[in-house]
mmCIF file of N, CA and C in Angstrom:
data_model
loop_
_atom_site.group_PDB
_atom_site.id
_atom_site.type_symbol
_atom_site.label_atom_id
_atom_site.label_comp_id
_atom_site.label_asym_id
_atom_site.label_seq_id
_atom_site.Cartn_x
_atom_site.Cartn_y
_atom_site.Cartn_z
ATOM 1 N N MET U 1240 -3.364 51.003 -3.488
ATOM 2 C CA MET U 1240 -3.739 49.235 -3.283
ATOM 3 C C MET U 1240 -3.187 49.208 -1.892
ATOM 4 N N ALA U 1241 -4.394 48.130 -1.643
ATOM 5 C CA ALA U 1241 -4.204 47.931 0.060
ATOM 6 C C ALA U 1241 -3.036 46.685 -0.202
ATOM 7 N N ILE U 1242 -2.630 46.412 0.884
ATOM 8 C CA ILE U 1242 -1.841 45.220 1.047
ATOM 9 C C ILE U 1242 -2.878 44.416 1.773
ATOM 10 N N ILE U 1243 -2.759 42.793 1.710
ATOM 11 C CA ILE U 1243 -3.633 41.886 2.353
ATOM 12 C C ILE U 1243 -2.941 41.299 3.412
ATOM 13 N N ASP U 1244 -3.212 41.248 4.804
ATOM 14 C CA ASP U 1244 -2.040 40.624 5.910
ATOM 15 C C ASP U 1244 -2.627 39.081 6.224
ATOM 16 N N GLU U 1245 -2.138 38.123 5.531
ATOM 17 C CA GLU U 1245 -2.707 36.964 5.729
ATOM 18 C C GLU U 1245 -2.084 36.467 6.872
ATOM 19 N N LYS U 1246 -3.008 35.988 7.931
ATOM 20 C CA LYS U 1246 -2.533 35.131 9.018
ATOM 21 C C LYS U 1246 -2.548 33.741 9.036
ATOM 22 N N VAL U 1247 -1.440 33.155 9.578
ATOM 23 C CA VAL U 1247 -1.540 32.098 9.366
ATOM 24 C C VAL U 1247 -1.607 31.376 10.964
ATOM 25 N N PHE U 1248 -2.855 30.481 11.340
ATOM 26 C CA PHE U 1248 -3.022 29.690 12.726
ATOM 27 C C PHE U 1248 -1.911 28.793 12.808
ATOM 28 N N LYS U 1249 -1.111 29.259 13.702
ATOM 29 C CA LYS U 1249 0.229 28.470 14.522
ATOM 30 C C LYS U 1249 -0.102 28.016 15.741
ATOM 31 N N TYR U 1250 0.093 27.153 16.074
ATOM 32 C CA TYR U 1250 -0.130 26.539 17.666
ATOM 33 C C TYR U 1250 0.780 25.632 18.241
ATOM 34 N N PRO U 1251 1.155 26.051 19.665
ATOM 35 C CA PRO U 1251 2.310 25.064 19.857
ATOM 36 C C PRO U 1251 2.187 23.643 20.012
ATOM 37 N N ALA U 1252 2.904 23.061 20.558
ATOM 38 C CA ALA U 1252 2.640 21.581 20.441
ATOM 39 C C ALA U 1252 1.997 21.043 21.466
ATOM 40 N N GLU U 1253 1.737 21.796 22.507
ATOM 41 C CA GLU U 1253 0.913 21.107 23.805
ATOM 42 C C GLU U 1253 -0.732 21.567 23.499
ATOM 43 N N ASP U 1254 -0.712 22.401 22.477
ATOM 44 C CA ASP U 1254 -2.369 22.711 21.884
ATOM 45 C C ASP U 1254 -2.909 21.730 20.769
ATOM 46 N N GLU U 1255 -1.967 20.873 20.478
ATOM 47 C CA GLU U 1255 -2.267 19.968 19.204
ATOM 48 C C GLU U 1255 -3.360 19.060 19.567
ATOM 49 N N CYS U 1256 -3.872 18.617 20.770
ATOM 50 C CA CYS U 1256 -4.799 17.651 21.311
ATOM 51 C C CYS U 1256 -6.182 18.704 21.133
ATOM 52 N N LEU U 1257 -5.993 19.751 21.261
ATOM 53 C CA LEU U 1257 -6.905 20.789 20.889
ATOM 54 C C LEU U 1257 -7.577 20.963 19.736
ATOM 55 N N VAL U 1258 -6.640 21.476 19.042
ATOM 56 C CA VAL U 1258 -6.754 21.558 17.603
ATOM 57 C C VAL U 1258 -7.592 19.980 17.109
ATOM 58 N N ARG U 1259 -7.121 18.949 17.251
ATOM 59 C CA ARG U 1259 -7.452 17.738 16.758
ATOM 60 C C ARG U 1259 -8.836 17.585 17.473
ATOM 61 N N ARG U 1260 -9.151 18.022 18.558
ATOM 62 C CA ARG U 1260 -10.477 17.667 18.903
ATOM 63 C C ARG U 1260 -11.459 18.672 18.461
ATOM 64 N N LEU U 1261 -11.114 20.068 18.240
ATOM 65 C CA LEU U 1261 -11.827 20.754 17.305
ATOM 66 C C LEU U 1261 -12.048 20.280 15.940
ATOM 67 N N GLY U 1262 -11.318 19.799 15.193
ATOM 68 C CA GLY U 1262 -11.254 19.041 14.010
ATOM 69 C C GLY U 1262 -12.335 18.038 14.121
ATOM 70 N N ALA U 1263 -12.327 17.213 15.283
ATOM 71 C CA ALA U 1263 -13.536 16.318 15.222
ATOM 72 C C ALA U 1263 -14.824 16.739 15.480
ATOM 73 N N GLY U 1264 -14.822 17.603 16.241
ATOM 74 C CA GLY U 1264 -16.086 18.486 16.382
ATOM 75 C C GLY U 1264 -16.692 19.044 15.124
ATOM 76 N N VAL U 1265 -15.895 19.269 14.421
ATOM 77 C CA VAL U 1265 -16.366 20.023 13.012
ATOM 78 C C VAL U 1265 -16.711 18.704 11.958
ATOM 79 N N ILE U 1266 -15.774 17.654 12.214
ATOM 80 C CA ILE U 1266 -16.230 16.429 11.337
ATOM 81 C C ILE U 1266 -17.649 16.068 11.721
ATOM 82 N N ALA U 1267 -18.012 15.961 13.213
ATOM 83 C CA ALA U 1267 -19.228 15.965 13.770
ATOM 84 C C ALA U 1267 -20.148 16.398 13.177
ATOM 85 N N ALA U 1268 -20.169 17.600 13.248
ATOM 86 C CA ALA U 1268 -21.261 18.675 13.133
ATOM 87 C C ALA U 1268 -21.396 18.690 11.369
ATOM 88 N N TRP U 1269 -20.495 18.357 10.574
ATOM 89 C CA TRP U 1269 -20.443 18.877 9.281
ATOM 90 C C TRP U 1269 -21.719 18.827 8.519
ATOM 91 N N PRO U 1270 -22.735 17.853 8.487
ATOM 92 C CA PRO U 1270 -23.847 17.771 7.893
ATOM 93 C C PRO U 1270 -24.683 18.834 8.204
ATOM 94 N N LYS U 1271 -24.768 19.132 9.455
ATOM 95 C CA LYS U 1271 -25.643 20.094 9.836
ATOM 96 C C LYS U 1271 -25.348 21.787 9.452
ATOM 97 N N LEU U 1272 -24.086 21.862 9.066
ATOM 98 C CA LEU U 1272 -23.257 23.249 8.912
ATOM 99 C C LEU U 1272 -23.978 23.746 7.355
ATOM 100 N N PRO U 1273 -24.021 24.767 7.343
ATOM 101 C CA PRO U 1273 -24.426 25.409 5.827
ATOM 102 C C PRO U 1273 -23.382 25.218 4.787
ATOM 103 N N ARG U 1274 -23.781 24.754 3.889
ATOM 104 C CA ARG U 1274 -22.849 24.645 2.770
ATOM 105 C C ARG U 1274 -21.700 25.526 2.480
ATOM 106 N N GLU U 1275 -21.976 27.085 2.418
ATOM 107 C CA GLU U 1275 -21.013 27.869 2.400
ATOM 108 C C GLU U 1275 -19.721 28.163 3.532
ATOM 109 N N VAL U 1276 -20.339 27.727 4.902
ATOM 110 C CA VAL U 1276 -19.576 27.396 5.813
ATOM 111 C C VAL U 1276 -18.817 26.125 5.414
ATOM 112 N N GLN U 1277 -19.225 25.021 5.183
ATOM 113 C CA GLN U 1277 -18.719 23.878 4.926
ATOM 114 C C GLN U 1277 -17.132 24.330 3.814
ATOM 115 N N GLU U 1278 -17.570 25.504 2.797
ATOM 116 C CA GLU U 1278 -16.765 25.483 1.924
ATOM 117 C C GLU U 1278 -15.721 26.479 2.666
ATOM 118 N N MET U 1279 -16.409 27.263 3.179
ATOM 119 C CA MET U 1279 -14.929 27.944 3.858
ATOM 120 C C MET U 1279 -13.932 27.356 4.968
ATOM 121 N N ILE U 1280 -14.554 26.628 5.648
ATOM 122 C CA ILE U 1280 -13.744 25.372 6.498
ATOM 123 C C ILE U 1280 -12.862 24.839 5.545
ATOM 124 N N PHE U 1281 -13.136 24.291 4.475
ATOM 125 C CA PHE U 1281 -12.244 23.555 3.394
ATOM 126 C C PHE U 1281 -11.379 24.264 2.861
ATOM 127 N N ASP U 1282 -11.581 25.414 2.629
ATOM 128 C CA ASP U 1282 -10.649 26.482 1.965
ATOM 129 C C ASP U 1282 -9.778 26.701 3.039
ATOM 130 N N GLU U 1283 -10.114 26.850 4.410
ATOM 131 C CA GLU U 1283 -9.145 27.176 5.611
ATOM 132 C C GLU U 1283 -8.100 26.363 5.775
ATOM 133 N N ALA U 1284 -8.747 25.006 5.770
ATOM 134 C CA ALA U 1284 -8.125 23.900 6.097
ATOM 135 C C ALA U 1284 -7.047 23.278 5.239
ATOM 136 N N LYS U 1285 -7.206 23.764 3.729
ATOM 137 C CA LYS U 1285 -6.283 23.573 2.812
ATOM 138 C C LYS U 1285 -5.061 24.367 2.953
ATOM 139 N N VAL U 1286 -5.402 25.610 3.335
ATOM 140 C CA VAL U 1286 -4.037 26.403 3.947
ATOM 141 C C VAL U 1286 -3.283 26.606 4.979
ATOM 142 N N ALA U 1287 -3.756 25.480 6.027
ATOM 143 C CA ALA U 1287 -3.609 25.836 7.160
ATOM 144 C C ALA U 1287 -2.163 25.483 7.631
ATOM 145 N N TRP U 1288 -1.465 26.105 8.453
ATOM 146 C CA TRP U 1288 -0.245 25.588 8.879
ATOM 147 C C TRP U 1288 -0.220 24.439 9.782
ATOM 148 N N ASP U 1289 0.745 23.082 9.546
ATOM 149 C CA ASP U 1289 0.599 21.950 10.078
ATOM 150 C C ASP U 1289 2.291 21.539 9.667
ATOM 151 N N ARG U 1290 2.633 20.871 11.127
ATOM 152 C CA ARG U 1290 4.154 20.258 10.628
ATOM 153 C C ARG U 1290 4.172 19.480 9.703
ATOM 154 N N GLU U 1291 3.319 18.718 8.853
ATOM 155 C CA GLU U 1291 3.402 18.233 7.751
ATOM 156 C C GLU U 1291 2.709 19.096 6.408
ATOM 157 N N PHE U 1292 4.009 19.268 5.968
ATOM 158 C CA PHE U 1292 3.842 20.570 5.096
ATOM 159 C C PHE U 1292 3.121 20.233 3.892
ATOM 160 N N HIS U 1293 3.493 18.956 3.191
ATOM 161 C CA HIS U 1293 2.752 18.580 2.138
ATOM 162 C C HIS U 1293 2.032 17.208 2.379
ATOM 163 N N VAL U 1294 0.532 17.242 1.876
ATOM 164 C CA VAL U 1294 0.311 15.947 1.967
ATOM 165 C C VAL U 1294 -0.733 15.970 0.608
ATOM 166 N N SER U 1295 -0.407 14.900 -0.071
ATOM 167 C CA SER U 1295 -0.616 14.576 -1.473
ATOM 168 C C SER U 1295 -2.293 14.425 -1.418
ATOM 169 N N LYS U 1296 -2.822 14.887 -2.527
ATOM 170 C CA LYS U 1296 -4.219 14.751 -2.705
ATOM 171 C C LYS U 1296 -5.226 15.405 -1.011
ATOM 172 N N LEU U 1297 -4.642 16.423 -0.273
ATOM 173 C CA LEU U 1297 -5.254 16.592 0.501
ATOM 174 C C LEU U 1297 -6.560 16.749 0.635
ATOM 175 N N PRO U 1298 -7.218 17.696 -0.432
ATOM 176 C CA PRO U 1298 -8.370 17.706 -0.708
ATOM 177 C C PRO U 1298 -9.406 16.621 -0.619
ATOM 178 N N ASP U 1299 -9.007 15.703 -1.315
ATOM 179 C CA ASP U 1299 -9.609 14.343 -1.344
ATOM 180 C C ASP U 1299 -9.631 13.724 -0.271
ATOM 181 N N LYS U 1300 -8.589 13.504 0.378
ATOM 182 C CA LYS U 1300 -8.504 12.936 1.934
ATOM 183 C C LYS U 1300 -9.141 13.498 2.915
ATOM 184 N N MET U 1301 -9.415 15.097 2.718
ATOM 185 C CA MET U 1301 -10.219 15.836 3.694
ATOM 186 C C MET U 1301 -11.665 15.191 3.641
ATOM 187 N N ALA U 1302 -12.180 15.215 2.514
ATOM 188 C CA ALA U 1302 -13.249 14.733 1.970
ATOM 189 C C ALA U 1302 -14.091 13.529 2.396
ATOM 190 N N ALA U 1303 -12.722 12.569 2.071
ATOM 191 C CA ALA U 1303 -13.074 11.272 2.619
ATOM 192 C C ALA U 1303 -13.391 11.096 4.090
ATOM 193 N N ILE U 1304 -12.494 11.786 4.670
ATOM 194 C CA ILE U 1304 -12.767 11.484 6.332
ATOM 195 C C ILE U 1304 -14.074 11.965 6.619
ATOM 196 N N ILE U 1305 -14.920 12.765 6.065
ATOM 197 C CA ILE U 1305 -15.785 13.292 6.390
ATOM 198 C C ILE U 1305 -17.160 12.174 5.879
ATOM 199 N N ARG U 1306 -16.725 11.994 4.720
ATOM 200 C CA ARG U 1306 -17.470 10.433 4.282
ATOM 201 C C ARG U 1306 -17.693 9.573 5.049
ATOM 202 N N ARG U 1307 -16.559 9.218 5.462
ATOM 203 C CA ARG U 1307 -16.372 7.916 6.324
ATOM 204 C C ARG U 1307 -17.060 8.146 8.199
ATOM 205 N N ARG U 1308 -17.126 9.226 8.270
ATOM 206 C CA ARG U 1308 -17.603 9.326 9.451
ATOM 207 C C ARG U 1308 -19.421 9.576 9.340
ATOM 208 N N HIS U 1309 -20.019 10.186 8.258
ATOM 209 C CA HIS U 1309 -20.907 10.019 7.991
ATOM 210 C C HIS U 1309 -21.886 9.011 6.828
ATOM 211 N N ALA U 1310 -21.041 7.855 6.648
ATOM 212 C CA ALA U 1310 -21.630 7.255 5.593
ATOM 213 C C ALA U 1310 -22.884 6.115 6.223
#
């Protein structure tokens, strides 16, 4: 049985502005992305490392920010 090595993307504090900008770019491009890509991004975002470890209702909040941008 193979062991799956799950990699967690971590970034130094000085790269946080870059991660935020990439996130903003993803939100802006969201409607043009194929559904399976959107689902993959959502799945990765739900388990991504962040200094705020527990965010209540995370999936709902992520969906809401996308809806607000594209309302």
